[in-house]
Tab-separated table of C-alpha atoms in Angstrom:
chain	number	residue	atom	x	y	z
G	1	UNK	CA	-238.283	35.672	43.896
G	2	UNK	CA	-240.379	37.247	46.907
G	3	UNK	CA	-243.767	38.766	45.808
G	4	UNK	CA	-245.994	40.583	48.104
G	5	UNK	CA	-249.471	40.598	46.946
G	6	UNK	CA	-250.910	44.003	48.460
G	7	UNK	CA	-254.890	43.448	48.984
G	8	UNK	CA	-257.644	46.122	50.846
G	9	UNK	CA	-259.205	43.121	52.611
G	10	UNK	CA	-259.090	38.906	52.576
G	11	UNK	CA	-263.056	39.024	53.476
G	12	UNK	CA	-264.771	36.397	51.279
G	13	UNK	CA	-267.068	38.886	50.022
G	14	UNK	CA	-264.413	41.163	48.939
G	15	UNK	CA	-263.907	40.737	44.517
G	16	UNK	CA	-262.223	37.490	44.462
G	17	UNK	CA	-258.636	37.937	43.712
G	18	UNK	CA	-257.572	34.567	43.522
G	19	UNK	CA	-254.570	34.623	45.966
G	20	UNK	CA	-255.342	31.047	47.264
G	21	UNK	CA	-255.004	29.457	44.090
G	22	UNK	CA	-252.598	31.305	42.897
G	23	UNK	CA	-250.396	30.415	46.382
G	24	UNK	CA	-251.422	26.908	45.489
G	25	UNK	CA	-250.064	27.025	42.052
G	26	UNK	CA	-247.057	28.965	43.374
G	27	UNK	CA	-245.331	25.696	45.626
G	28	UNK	CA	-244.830	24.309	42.162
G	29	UNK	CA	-242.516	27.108	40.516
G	30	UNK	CA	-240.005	29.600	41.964
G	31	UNK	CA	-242.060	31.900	43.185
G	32	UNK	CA	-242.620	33.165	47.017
G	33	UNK	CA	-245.061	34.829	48.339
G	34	UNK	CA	-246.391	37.209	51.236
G	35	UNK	CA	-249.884	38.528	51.183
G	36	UNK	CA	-250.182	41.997	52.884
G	37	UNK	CA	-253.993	43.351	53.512
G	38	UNK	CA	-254.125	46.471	54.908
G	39	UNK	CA	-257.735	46.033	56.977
G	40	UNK	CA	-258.268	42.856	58.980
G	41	UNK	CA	-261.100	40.582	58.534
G	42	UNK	CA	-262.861	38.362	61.303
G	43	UNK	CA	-264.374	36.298	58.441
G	44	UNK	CA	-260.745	34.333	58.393
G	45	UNK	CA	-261.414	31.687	55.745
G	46	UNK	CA	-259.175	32.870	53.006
G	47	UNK	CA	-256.547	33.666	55.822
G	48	UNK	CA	-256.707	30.210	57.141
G	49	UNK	CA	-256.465	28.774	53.435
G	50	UNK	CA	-253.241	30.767	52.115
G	51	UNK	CA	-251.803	29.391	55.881
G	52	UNK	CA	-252.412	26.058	55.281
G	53	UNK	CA	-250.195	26.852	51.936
G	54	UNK	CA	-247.757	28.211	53.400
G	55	UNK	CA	-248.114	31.711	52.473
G	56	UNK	CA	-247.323	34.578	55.287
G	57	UNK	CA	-250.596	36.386	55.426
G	58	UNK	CA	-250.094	40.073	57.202
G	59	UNK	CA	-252.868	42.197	58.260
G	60	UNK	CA	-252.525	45.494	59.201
G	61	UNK	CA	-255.799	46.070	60.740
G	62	UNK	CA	-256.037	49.235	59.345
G	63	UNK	CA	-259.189	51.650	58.022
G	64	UNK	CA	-259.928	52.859	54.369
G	65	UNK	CA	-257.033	55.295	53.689
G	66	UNK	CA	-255.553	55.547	56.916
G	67	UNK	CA	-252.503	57.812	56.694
G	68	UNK	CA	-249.994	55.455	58.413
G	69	UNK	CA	-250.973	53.001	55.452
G	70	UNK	CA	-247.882	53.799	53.145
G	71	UNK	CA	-245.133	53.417	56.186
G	72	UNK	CA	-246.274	50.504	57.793
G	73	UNK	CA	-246.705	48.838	54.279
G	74	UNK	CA	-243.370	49.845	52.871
G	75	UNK	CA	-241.863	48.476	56.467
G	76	UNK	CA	-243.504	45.395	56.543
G	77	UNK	CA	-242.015	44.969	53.123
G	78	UNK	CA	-238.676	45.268	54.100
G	79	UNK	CA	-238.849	42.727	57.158
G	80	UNK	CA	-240.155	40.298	54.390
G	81	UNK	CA	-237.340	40.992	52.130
G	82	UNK	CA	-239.946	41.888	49.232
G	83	UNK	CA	-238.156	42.125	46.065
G	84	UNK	CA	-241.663	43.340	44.200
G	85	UNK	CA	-245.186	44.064	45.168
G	86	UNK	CA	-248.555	43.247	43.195
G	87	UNK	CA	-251.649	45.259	44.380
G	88	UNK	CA	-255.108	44.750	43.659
G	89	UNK	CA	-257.834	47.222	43.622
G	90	UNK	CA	-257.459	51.570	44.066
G	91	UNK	CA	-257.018	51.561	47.897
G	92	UNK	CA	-253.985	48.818	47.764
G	93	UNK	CA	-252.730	50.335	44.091
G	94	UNK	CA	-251.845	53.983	46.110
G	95	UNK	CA	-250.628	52.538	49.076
G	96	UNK	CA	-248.774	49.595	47.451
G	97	UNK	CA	-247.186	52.349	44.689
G	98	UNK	CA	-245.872	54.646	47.118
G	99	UNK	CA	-244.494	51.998	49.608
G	100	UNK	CA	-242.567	50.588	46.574
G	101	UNK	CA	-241.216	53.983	45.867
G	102	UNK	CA	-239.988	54.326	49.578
G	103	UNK	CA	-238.444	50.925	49.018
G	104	UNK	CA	-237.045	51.612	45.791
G	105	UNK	CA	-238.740	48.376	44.616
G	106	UNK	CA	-240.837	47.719	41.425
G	107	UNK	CA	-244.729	47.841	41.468
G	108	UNK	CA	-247.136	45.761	39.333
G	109	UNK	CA	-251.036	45.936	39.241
G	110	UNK	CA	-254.280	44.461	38.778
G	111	UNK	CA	-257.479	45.966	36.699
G	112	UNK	CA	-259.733	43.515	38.244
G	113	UNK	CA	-263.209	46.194	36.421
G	114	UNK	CA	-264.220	47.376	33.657
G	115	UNK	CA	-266.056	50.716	35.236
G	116	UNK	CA	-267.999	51.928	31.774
G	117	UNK	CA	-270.753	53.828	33.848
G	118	UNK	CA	-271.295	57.027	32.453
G	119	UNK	CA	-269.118	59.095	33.879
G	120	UNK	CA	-269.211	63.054	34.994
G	121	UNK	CA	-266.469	65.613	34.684
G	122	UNK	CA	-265.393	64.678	38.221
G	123	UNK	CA	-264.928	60.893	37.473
G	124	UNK	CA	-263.347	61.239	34.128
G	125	UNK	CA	-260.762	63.692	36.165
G	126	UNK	CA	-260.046	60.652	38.662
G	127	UNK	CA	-259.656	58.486	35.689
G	128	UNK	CA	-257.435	60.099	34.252
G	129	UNK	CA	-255.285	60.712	37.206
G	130	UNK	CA	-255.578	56.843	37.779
G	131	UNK	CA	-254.146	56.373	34.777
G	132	UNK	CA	-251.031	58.904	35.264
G	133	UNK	CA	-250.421	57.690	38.514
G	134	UNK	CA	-250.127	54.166	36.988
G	135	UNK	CA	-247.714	55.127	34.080
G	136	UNK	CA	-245.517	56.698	36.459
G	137	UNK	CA	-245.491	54.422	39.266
G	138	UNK	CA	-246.371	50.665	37.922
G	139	UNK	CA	-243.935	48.799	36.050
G	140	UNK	CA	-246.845	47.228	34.645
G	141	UNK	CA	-250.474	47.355	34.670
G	142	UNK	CA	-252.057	43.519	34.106
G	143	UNK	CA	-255.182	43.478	32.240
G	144	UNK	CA	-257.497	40.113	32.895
G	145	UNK	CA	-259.262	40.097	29.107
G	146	UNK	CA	-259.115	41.727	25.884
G	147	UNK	CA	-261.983	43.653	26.005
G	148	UNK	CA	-260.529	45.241	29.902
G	149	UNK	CA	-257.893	46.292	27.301
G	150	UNK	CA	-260.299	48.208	24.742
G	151	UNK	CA	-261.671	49.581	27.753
G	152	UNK	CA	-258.273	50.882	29.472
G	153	UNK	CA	-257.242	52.400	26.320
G	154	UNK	CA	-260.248	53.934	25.297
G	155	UNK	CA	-259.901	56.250	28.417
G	156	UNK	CA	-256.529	57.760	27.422
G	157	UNK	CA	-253.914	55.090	28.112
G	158	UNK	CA	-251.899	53.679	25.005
G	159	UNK	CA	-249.061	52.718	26.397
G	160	UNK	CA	-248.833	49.313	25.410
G	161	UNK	CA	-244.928	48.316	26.802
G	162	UNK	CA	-246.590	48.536	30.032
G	163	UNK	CA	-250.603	47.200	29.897
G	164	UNK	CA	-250.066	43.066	29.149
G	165	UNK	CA	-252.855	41.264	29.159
G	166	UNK	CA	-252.533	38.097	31.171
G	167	UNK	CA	-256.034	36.062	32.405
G	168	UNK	CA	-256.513	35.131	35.858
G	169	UNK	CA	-256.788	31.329	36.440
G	170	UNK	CA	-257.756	28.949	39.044
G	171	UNK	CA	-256.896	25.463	40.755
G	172	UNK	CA	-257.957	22.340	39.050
G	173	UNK	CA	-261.029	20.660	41.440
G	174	UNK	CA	-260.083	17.581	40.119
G	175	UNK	CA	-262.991	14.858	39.717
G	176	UNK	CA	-265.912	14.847	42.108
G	177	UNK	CA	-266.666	11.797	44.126
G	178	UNK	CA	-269.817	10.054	43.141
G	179	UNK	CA	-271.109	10.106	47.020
G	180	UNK	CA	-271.009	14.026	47.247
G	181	UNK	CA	-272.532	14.796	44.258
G	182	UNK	CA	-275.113	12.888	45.238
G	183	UNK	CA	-275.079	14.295	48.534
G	184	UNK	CA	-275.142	17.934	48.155
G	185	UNK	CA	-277.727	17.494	45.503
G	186	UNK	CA	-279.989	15.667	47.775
G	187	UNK	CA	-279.248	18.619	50.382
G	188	UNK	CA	-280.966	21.182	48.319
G	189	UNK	CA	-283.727	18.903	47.254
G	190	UNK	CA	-282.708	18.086	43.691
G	191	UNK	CA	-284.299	14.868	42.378
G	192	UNK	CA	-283.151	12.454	40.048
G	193	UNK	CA	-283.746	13.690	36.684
G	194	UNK	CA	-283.741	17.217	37.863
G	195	UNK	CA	-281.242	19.610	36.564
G	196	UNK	CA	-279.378	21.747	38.553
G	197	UNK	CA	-278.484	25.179	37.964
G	198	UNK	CA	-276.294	27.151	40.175
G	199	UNK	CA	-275.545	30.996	40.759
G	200	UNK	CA	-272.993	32.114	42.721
G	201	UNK	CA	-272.862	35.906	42.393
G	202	UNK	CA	-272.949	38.425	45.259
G	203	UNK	CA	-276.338	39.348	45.527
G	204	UNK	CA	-276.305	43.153	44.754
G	205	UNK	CA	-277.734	45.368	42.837
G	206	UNK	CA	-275.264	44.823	39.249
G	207	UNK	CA	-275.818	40.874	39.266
G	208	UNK	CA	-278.823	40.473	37.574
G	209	UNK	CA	-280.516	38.389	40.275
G	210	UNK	CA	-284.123	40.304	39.322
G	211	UNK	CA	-283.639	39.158	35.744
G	212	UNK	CA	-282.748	35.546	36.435
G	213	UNK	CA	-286.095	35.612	39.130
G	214	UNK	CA	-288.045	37.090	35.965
G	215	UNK	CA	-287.317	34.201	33.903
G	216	UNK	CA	-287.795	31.864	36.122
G	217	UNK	CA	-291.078	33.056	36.879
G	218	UNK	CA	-292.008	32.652	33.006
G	219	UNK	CA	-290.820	28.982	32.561
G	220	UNK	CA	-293.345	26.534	31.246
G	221	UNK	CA	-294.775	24.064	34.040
G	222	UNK	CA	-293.100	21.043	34.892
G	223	UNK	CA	-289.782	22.055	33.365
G	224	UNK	CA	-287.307	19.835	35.594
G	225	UNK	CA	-284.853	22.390	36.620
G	226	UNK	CA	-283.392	23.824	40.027
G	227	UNK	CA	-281.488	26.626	40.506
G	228	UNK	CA	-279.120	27.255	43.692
G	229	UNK	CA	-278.224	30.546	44.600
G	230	UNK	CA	-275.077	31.118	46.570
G	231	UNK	CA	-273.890	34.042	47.921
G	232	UNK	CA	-274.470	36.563	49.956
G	233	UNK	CA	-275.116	40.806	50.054
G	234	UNK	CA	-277.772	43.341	50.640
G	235	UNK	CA	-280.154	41.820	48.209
G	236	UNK	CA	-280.841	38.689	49.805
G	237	UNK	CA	-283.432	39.581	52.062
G	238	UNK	CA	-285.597	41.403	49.103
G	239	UNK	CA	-284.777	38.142	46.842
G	240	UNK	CA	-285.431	35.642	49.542
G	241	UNK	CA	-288.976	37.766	50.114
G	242	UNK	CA	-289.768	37.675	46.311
G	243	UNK	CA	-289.401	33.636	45.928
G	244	UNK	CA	-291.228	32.962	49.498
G	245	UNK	CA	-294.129	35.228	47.330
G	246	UNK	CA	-294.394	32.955	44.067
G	247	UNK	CA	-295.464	29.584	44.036
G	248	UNK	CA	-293.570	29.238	40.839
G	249	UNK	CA	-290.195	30.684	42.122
G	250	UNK	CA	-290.461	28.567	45.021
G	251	UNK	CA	-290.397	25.670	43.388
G	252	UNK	CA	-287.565	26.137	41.283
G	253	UNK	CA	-285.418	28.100	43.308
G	254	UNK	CA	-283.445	27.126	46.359
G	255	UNK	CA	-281.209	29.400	48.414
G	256	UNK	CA	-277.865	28.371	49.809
G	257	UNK	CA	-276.622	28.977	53.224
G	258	UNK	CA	-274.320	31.899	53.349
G	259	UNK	CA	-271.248	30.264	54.146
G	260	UNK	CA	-271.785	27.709	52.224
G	261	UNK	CA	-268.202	27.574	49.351
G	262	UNK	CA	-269.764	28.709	46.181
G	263	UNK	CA	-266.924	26.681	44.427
G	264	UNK	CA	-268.237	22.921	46.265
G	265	UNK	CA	-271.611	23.920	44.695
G	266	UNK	CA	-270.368	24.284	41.250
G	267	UNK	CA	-268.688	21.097	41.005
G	268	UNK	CA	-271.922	18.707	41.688
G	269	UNK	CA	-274.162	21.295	39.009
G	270	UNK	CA	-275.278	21.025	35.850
G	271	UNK	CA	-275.314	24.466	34.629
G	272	UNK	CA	-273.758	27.807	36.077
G	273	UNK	CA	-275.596	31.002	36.049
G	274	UNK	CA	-274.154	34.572	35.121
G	275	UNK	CA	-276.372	37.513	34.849
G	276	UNK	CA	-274.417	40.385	35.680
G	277	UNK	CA	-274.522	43.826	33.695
G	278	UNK	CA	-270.986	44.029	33.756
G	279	UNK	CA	-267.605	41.843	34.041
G	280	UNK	CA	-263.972	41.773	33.216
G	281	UNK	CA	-262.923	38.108	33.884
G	282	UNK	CA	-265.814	36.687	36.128
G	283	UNK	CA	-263.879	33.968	38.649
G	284	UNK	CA	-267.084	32.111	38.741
G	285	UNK	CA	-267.092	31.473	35.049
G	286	UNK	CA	-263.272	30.056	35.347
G	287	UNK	CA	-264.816	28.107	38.081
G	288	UNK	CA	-267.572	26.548	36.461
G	289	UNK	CA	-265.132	26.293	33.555
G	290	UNK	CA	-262.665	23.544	35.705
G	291	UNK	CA	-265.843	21.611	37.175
G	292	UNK	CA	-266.787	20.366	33.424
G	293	UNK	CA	-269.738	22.990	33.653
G	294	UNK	CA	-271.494	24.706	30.862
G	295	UNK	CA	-272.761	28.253	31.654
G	296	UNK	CA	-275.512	30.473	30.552
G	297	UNK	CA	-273.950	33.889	30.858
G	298	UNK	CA	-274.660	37.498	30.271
G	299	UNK	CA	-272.996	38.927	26.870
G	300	UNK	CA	-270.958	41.932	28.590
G	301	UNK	CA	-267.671	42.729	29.216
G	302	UNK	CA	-265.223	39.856	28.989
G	303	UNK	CA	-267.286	37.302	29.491
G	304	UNK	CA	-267.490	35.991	26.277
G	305	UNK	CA	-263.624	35.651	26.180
G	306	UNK	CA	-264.549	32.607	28.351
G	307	UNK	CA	-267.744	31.691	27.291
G	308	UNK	CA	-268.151	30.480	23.812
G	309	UNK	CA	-270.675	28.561	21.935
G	310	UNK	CA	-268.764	25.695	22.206
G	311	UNK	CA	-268.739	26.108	25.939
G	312	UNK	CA	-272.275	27.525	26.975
G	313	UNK	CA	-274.983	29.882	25.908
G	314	UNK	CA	-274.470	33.943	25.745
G	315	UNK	CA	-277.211	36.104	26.364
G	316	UNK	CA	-278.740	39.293	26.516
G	317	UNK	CA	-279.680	40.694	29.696
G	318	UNK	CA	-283.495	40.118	28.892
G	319	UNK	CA	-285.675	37.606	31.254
G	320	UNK	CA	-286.912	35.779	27.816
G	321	UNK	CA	-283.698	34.954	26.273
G	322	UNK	CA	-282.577	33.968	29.609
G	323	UNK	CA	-285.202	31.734	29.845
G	324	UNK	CA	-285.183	30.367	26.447
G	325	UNK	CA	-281.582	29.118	26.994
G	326	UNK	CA	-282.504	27.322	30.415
G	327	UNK	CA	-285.545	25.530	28.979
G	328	UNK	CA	-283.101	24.160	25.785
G	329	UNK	CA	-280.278	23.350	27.862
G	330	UNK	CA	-282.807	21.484	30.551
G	331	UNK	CA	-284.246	19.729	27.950
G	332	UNK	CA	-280.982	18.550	26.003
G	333	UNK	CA	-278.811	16.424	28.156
G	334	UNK	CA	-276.232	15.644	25.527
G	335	UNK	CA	-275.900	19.260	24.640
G	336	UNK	CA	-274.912	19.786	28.227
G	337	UNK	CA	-272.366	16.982	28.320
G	338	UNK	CA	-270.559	18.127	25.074
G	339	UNK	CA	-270.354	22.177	26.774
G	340	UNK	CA	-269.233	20.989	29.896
G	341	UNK	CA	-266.620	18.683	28.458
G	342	UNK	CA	-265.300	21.456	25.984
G	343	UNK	CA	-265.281	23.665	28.837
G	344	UNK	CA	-262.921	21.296	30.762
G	345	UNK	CA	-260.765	21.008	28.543
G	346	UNK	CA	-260.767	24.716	27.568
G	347	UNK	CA	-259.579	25.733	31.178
G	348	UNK	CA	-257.032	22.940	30.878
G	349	UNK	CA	-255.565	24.717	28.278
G	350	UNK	CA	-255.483	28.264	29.758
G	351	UNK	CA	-256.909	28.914	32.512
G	352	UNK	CA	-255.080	26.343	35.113
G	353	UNK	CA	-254.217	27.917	38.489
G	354	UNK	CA	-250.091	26.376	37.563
G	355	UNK	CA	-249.830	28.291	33.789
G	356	UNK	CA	-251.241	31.173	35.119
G	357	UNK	CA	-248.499	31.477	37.906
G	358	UNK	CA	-245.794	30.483	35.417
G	359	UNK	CA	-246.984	33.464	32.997
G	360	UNK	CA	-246.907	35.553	36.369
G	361	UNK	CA	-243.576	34.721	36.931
G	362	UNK	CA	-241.936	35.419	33.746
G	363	UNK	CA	-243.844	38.844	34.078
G	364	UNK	CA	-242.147	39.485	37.463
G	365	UNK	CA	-239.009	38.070	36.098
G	366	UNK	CA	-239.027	40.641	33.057
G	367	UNK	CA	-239.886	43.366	35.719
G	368	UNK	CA	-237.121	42.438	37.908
G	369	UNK	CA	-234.066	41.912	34.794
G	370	UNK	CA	-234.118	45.251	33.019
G	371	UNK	CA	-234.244	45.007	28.932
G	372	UNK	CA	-236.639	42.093	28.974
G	373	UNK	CA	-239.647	42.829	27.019
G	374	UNK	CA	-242.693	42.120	28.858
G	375	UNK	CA	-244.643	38.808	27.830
G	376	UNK	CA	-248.144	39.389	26.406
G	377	UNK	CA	-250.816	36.651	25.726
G	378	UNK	CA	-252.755	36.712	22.869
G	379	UNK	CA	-256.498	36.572	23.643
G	380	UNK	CA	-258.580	33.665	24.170
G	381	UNK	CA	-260.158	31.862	21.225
């Protein structure tokens, strides 16, 4: 079964798909892939990972809706002998549905948002054509949590043969060696007894990062707690600024070097951070979820699909409550061990990189053998 995953860009600061663990996951069932991206990146980390799997990674080096998008796509396609293609995100959902057409091959897609902005006459109008265009030219449209679902079909779309819902997941880490734990917490100058918190969202403007500064700057003195912050975006230089200002910030926080992999972080923490305003499926979560880590996490979108009180804290996107849950999960390290063990197990159960590839595959399968009904998994617990 040949699969080309259609993509705008492999940048690592591009949404996280999840190619490279799905192309991990994929060596162990029938499933082949090519990954298409129709603008080239010199940031070639994710390029250089899904080659080390195996996985033919194609780059057509070309600009936002360039007009030779659809023909080179829909060649490329045929050299590769692709039976089906999966695109992710609106740019690689147009191109990838019209080269499939000119291939006479099916097309699958992606919602990797949940866009509930209030919206104008002009964007409910592109909505709605969104949502046309993907009832006549997807075979199905893959939603990554329930409430993505309540949010597809509350904008006109109730076509439930073709929406499944079917979570993203991602590859085991496996243990972490005693050494580099204590290693990488030494790095960022985390002392025994200290907790560490990390966050590993892009710092703009929709992350929350000024909330999560405004609680730390209201924690009582002498609380034992360090928080990380990976990433990179426009709002580092403004959050970097802010910390360097307060004494208090500056000794709690600790910023991460940019290229730094968010996911090698997560594994030697002790808490994962999520503030955003908004969130379908956050990756990171999922992440922090297969490291044995409890989060505190913002109480939008789907995010409490994966985070449940038996795995973390939800919150409200208010600096105190914020801050309430990192001064009682600092202070309780049993309470931390019990999360972070249900969380384990948790993502063992449905959120592996392997189960998530299998469910993929009997999607494409059902796709690909007309009169199969399509496979849809119930929500998370």
């Amino acid at each position: 079964m040949k699969i080309a995953h259609l993509v705008q860009t492999l940048h690592p600061d591009a949404p996280e798909i999840g190619l490279v663990d799905l192309a991990g996951a994929a060596r162990e069932i029938d499933l082949d892939l090519v990954v298409i991206s129709l603008a080239s990146t010199s940031e070639t980390s994710q390029v250089s990972a899904l080659h080390r799997l195996g996985v033919p990674v194609k780059e057509l080096g070309l600009g936002p809706w360039d007009p030779r998008a659809v023909t080179r796509t829909a060649q490329l396609m045929r050299q590769q002998g692709v039976q089906l293609v999966h695109t992710h995100l609106p740019a690689a959902d147009v191109v990838g549905a019209a080269a499939a057409v000119r291939n006479r091959i099916p097309a699958v897609s992606t919602l990797h948002r949940i866009e509930n902005l209030p919206a104008d006459r002009v964007d409910r109008l592109k909505r709605t054509a969104k949502i046309l265009a993907r009832q006549r030219f997807m075979s199905r449209t893959i939603a990554i949590s329930q409430a993505q679902v309540e949010w597809y079909r509350s904008l006109g779309s109730d076509t439930p043969q073709d929406l499944v819902l079917l979570p993203n997941g991602v590859t085991d880490p496996g243990p972490v060696d005693q050494a580099e734990r204590e290693r990488r917490r030494a790095a960022l100058g985390v002392a025994d007894g200290e907790v560490l918190a990390v966050s590993t969202a892009p710092m703009r403007r929709d992350q929350g990062h000024e909330l999560l500064l405004d609680a730390l700057d209201s924690l009582p003195d002498g609380l034992p707690l360090v928080v990380a912050m990976a990433g990179d975006g426009p709002l580092r230089p403004w959050l970097e600024s802010r910390v360097d200002g307060s004494d208090d910030l500056t000794r709690h926080v600790r910023f991460v070097h940019r290229h730094q992999e968010p996911a090698a972080l997560l594994r030697v923490a002790d808490l994962v951070l999520h503030n955003a305003r908004s969130g379908a499926a956050p990756t990171a979560l999922l992440r922090a979820m297969a490291a044995g880590v409890p989060a505190v996490a913002s109480r939008v979108g789907g995010v409490p699909e994966i985070v449940t009180n038996d795995t973390g804290m939800l919150v409200s996107l208010h600096p105190a409550a914020i801050a309430d849950a990192l001064v009682a999960l600092t202070h309780d390290d049993a309470r931390r061990q019990r999360l972070g063990a249900a969380a384990r197990a948790r993502f063992l159960a449905e959120y592996e990189a392997v189960g998530w590839a299998r469910r993929l595959h009997d999607l494409y399968r059902d796709v690909l053998v007309p009169g199969r009904a399509a496979p849809v998994r119930p929500p998370a617990s």
